[in-house]
mmCIF file of C-alpha atoms in Angstrom:
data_model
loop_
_atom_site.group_PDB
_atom_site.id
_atom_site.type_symbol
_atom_site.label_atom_id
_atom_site.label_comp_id
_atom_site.label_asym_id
_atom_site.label_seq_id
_atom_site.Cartn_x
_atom_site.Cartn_y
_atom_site.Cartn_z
ATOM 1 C CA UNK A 1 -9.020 9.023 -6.236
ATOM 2 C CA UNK A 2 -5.478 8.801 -4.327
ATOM 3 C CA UNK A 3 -5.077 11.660 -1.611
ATOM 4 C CA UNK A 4 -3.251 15.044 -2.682
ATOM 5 C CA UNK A 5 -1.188 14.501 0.605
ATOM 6 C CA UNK A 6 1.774 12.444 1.055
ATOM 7 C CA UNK A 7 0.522 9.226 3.341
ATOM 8 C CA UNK A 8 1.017 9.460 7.185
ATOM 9 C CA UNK A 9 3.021 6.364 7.458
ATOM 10 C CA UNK A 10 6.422 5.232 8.585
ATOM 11 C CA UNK A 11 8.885 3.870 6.463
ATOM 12 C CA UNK A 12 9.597 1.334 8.150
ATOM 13 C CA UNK A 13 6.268 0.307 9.192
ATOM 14 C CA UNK A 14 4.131 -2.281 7.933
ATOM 15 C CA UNK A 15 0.407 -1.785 7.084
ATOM 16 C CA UNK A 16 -2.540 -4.306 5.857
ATOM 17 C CA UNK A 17 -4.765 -4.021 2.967
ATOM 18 C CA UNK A 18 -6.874 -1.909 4.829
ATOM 19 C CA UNK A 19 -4.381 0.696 6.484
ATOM 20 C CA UNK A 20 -3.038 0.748 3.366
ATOM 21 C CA UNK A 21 -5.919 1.925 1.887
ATOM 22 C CA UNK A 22 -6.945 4.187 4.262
ATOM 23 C CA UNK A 23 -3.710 5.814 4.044
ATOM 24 C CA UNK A 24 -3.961 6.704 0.235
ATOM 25 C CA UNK A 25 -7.743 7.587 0.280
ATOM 26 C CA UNK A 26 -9.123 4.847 -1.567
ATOM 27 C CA UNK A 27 -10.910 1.739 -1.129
ATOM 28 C CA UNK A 28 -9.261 -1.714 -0.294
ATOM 29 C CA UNK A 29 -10.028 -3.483 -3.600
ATOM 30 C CA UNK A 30 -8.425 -0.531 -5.277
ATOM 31 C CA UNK A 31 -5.279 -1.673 -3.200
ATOM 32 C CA UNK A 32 -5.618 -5.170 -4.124
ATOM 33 C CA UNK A 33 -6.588 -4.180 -7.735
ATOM 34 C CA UNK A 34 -3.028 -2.206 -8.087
ATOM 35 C CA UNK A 35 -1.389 -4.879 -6.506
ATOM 36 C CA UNK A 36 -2.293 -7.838 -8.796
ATOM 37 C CA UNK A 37 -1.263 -5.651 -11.912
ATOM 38 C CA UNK A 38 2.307 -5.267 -10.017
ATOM 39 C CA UNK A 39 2.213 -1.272 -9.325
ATOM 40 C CA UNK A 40 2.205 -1.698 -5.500
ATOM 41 C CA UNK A 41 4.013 -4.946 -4.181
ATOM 42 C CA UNK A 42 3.285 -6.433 -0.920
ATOM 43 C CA UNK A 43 5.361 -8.635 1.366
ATOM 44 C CA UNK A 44 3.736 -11.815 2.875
ATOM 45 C CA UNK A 45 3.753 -12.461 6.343
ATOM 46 C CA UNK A 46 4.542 -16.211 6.858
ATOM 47 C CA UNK A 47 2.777 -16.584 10.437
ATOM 48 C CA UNK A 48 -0.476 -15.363 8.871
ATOM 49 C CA UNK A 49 0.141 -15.449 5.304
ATOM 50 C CA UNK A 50 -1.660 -11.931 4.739
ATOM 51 C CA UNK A 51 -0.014 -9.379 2.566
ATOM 52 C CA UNK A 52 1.227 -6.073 4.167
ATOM 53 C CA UNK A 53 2.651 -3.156 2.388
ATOM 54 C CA UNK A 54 6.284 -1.868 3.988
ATOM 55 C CA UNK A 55 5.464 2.442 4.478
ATOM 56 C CA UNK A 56 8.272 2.947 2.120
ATOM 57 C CA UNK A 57 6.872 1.488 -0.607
ATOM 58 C CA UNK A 58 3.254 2.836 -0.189
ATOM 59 C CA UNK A 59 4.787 6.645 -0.375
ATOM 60 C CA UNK A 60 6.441 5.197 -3.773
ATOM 61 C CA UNK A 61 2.898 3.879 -5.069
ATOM 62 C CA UNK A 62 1.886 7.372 -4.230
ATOM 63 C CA UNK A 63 4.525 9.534 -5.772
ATOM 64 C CA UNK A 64 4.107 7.493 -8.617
ATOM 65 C CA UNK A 65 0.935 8.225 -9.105
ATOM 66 C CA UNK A 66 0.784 12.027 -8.740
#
């Protein structure tokens, strides 16, 4: 279940998996799960090649899904 409020994040901010999910009330491999059906697109970092979510689009992954 997604939270009822709009995430605390910034924009411009970038979060992991696990910030991510914290931020919209659910667990991580409900992130990753939305992710590899394309609903919630991560950027890679190249220096560590782990996904992170910009804060921008994590409040559009959660507007959507209101």
């Amino acid at each position: 279940m997604i939270t009822p409020t709009c995430p605390n994040v910034e924009v411009d901010g970038y979060y992991s998996i696990t910030s991510t999910a914290a931020a919209l009330g659910m667990h991580r491999n409900s992130i990753l799960n939305y992710t590899t059906r394309g609903l919630l697109k991560p950027e890679f970092r190249p220096e560590t090649a782990r996904k992170v979510y910009q804060g921008k689009e994590i409040i559009r992954f959660w507007r959507s899904r209101l």
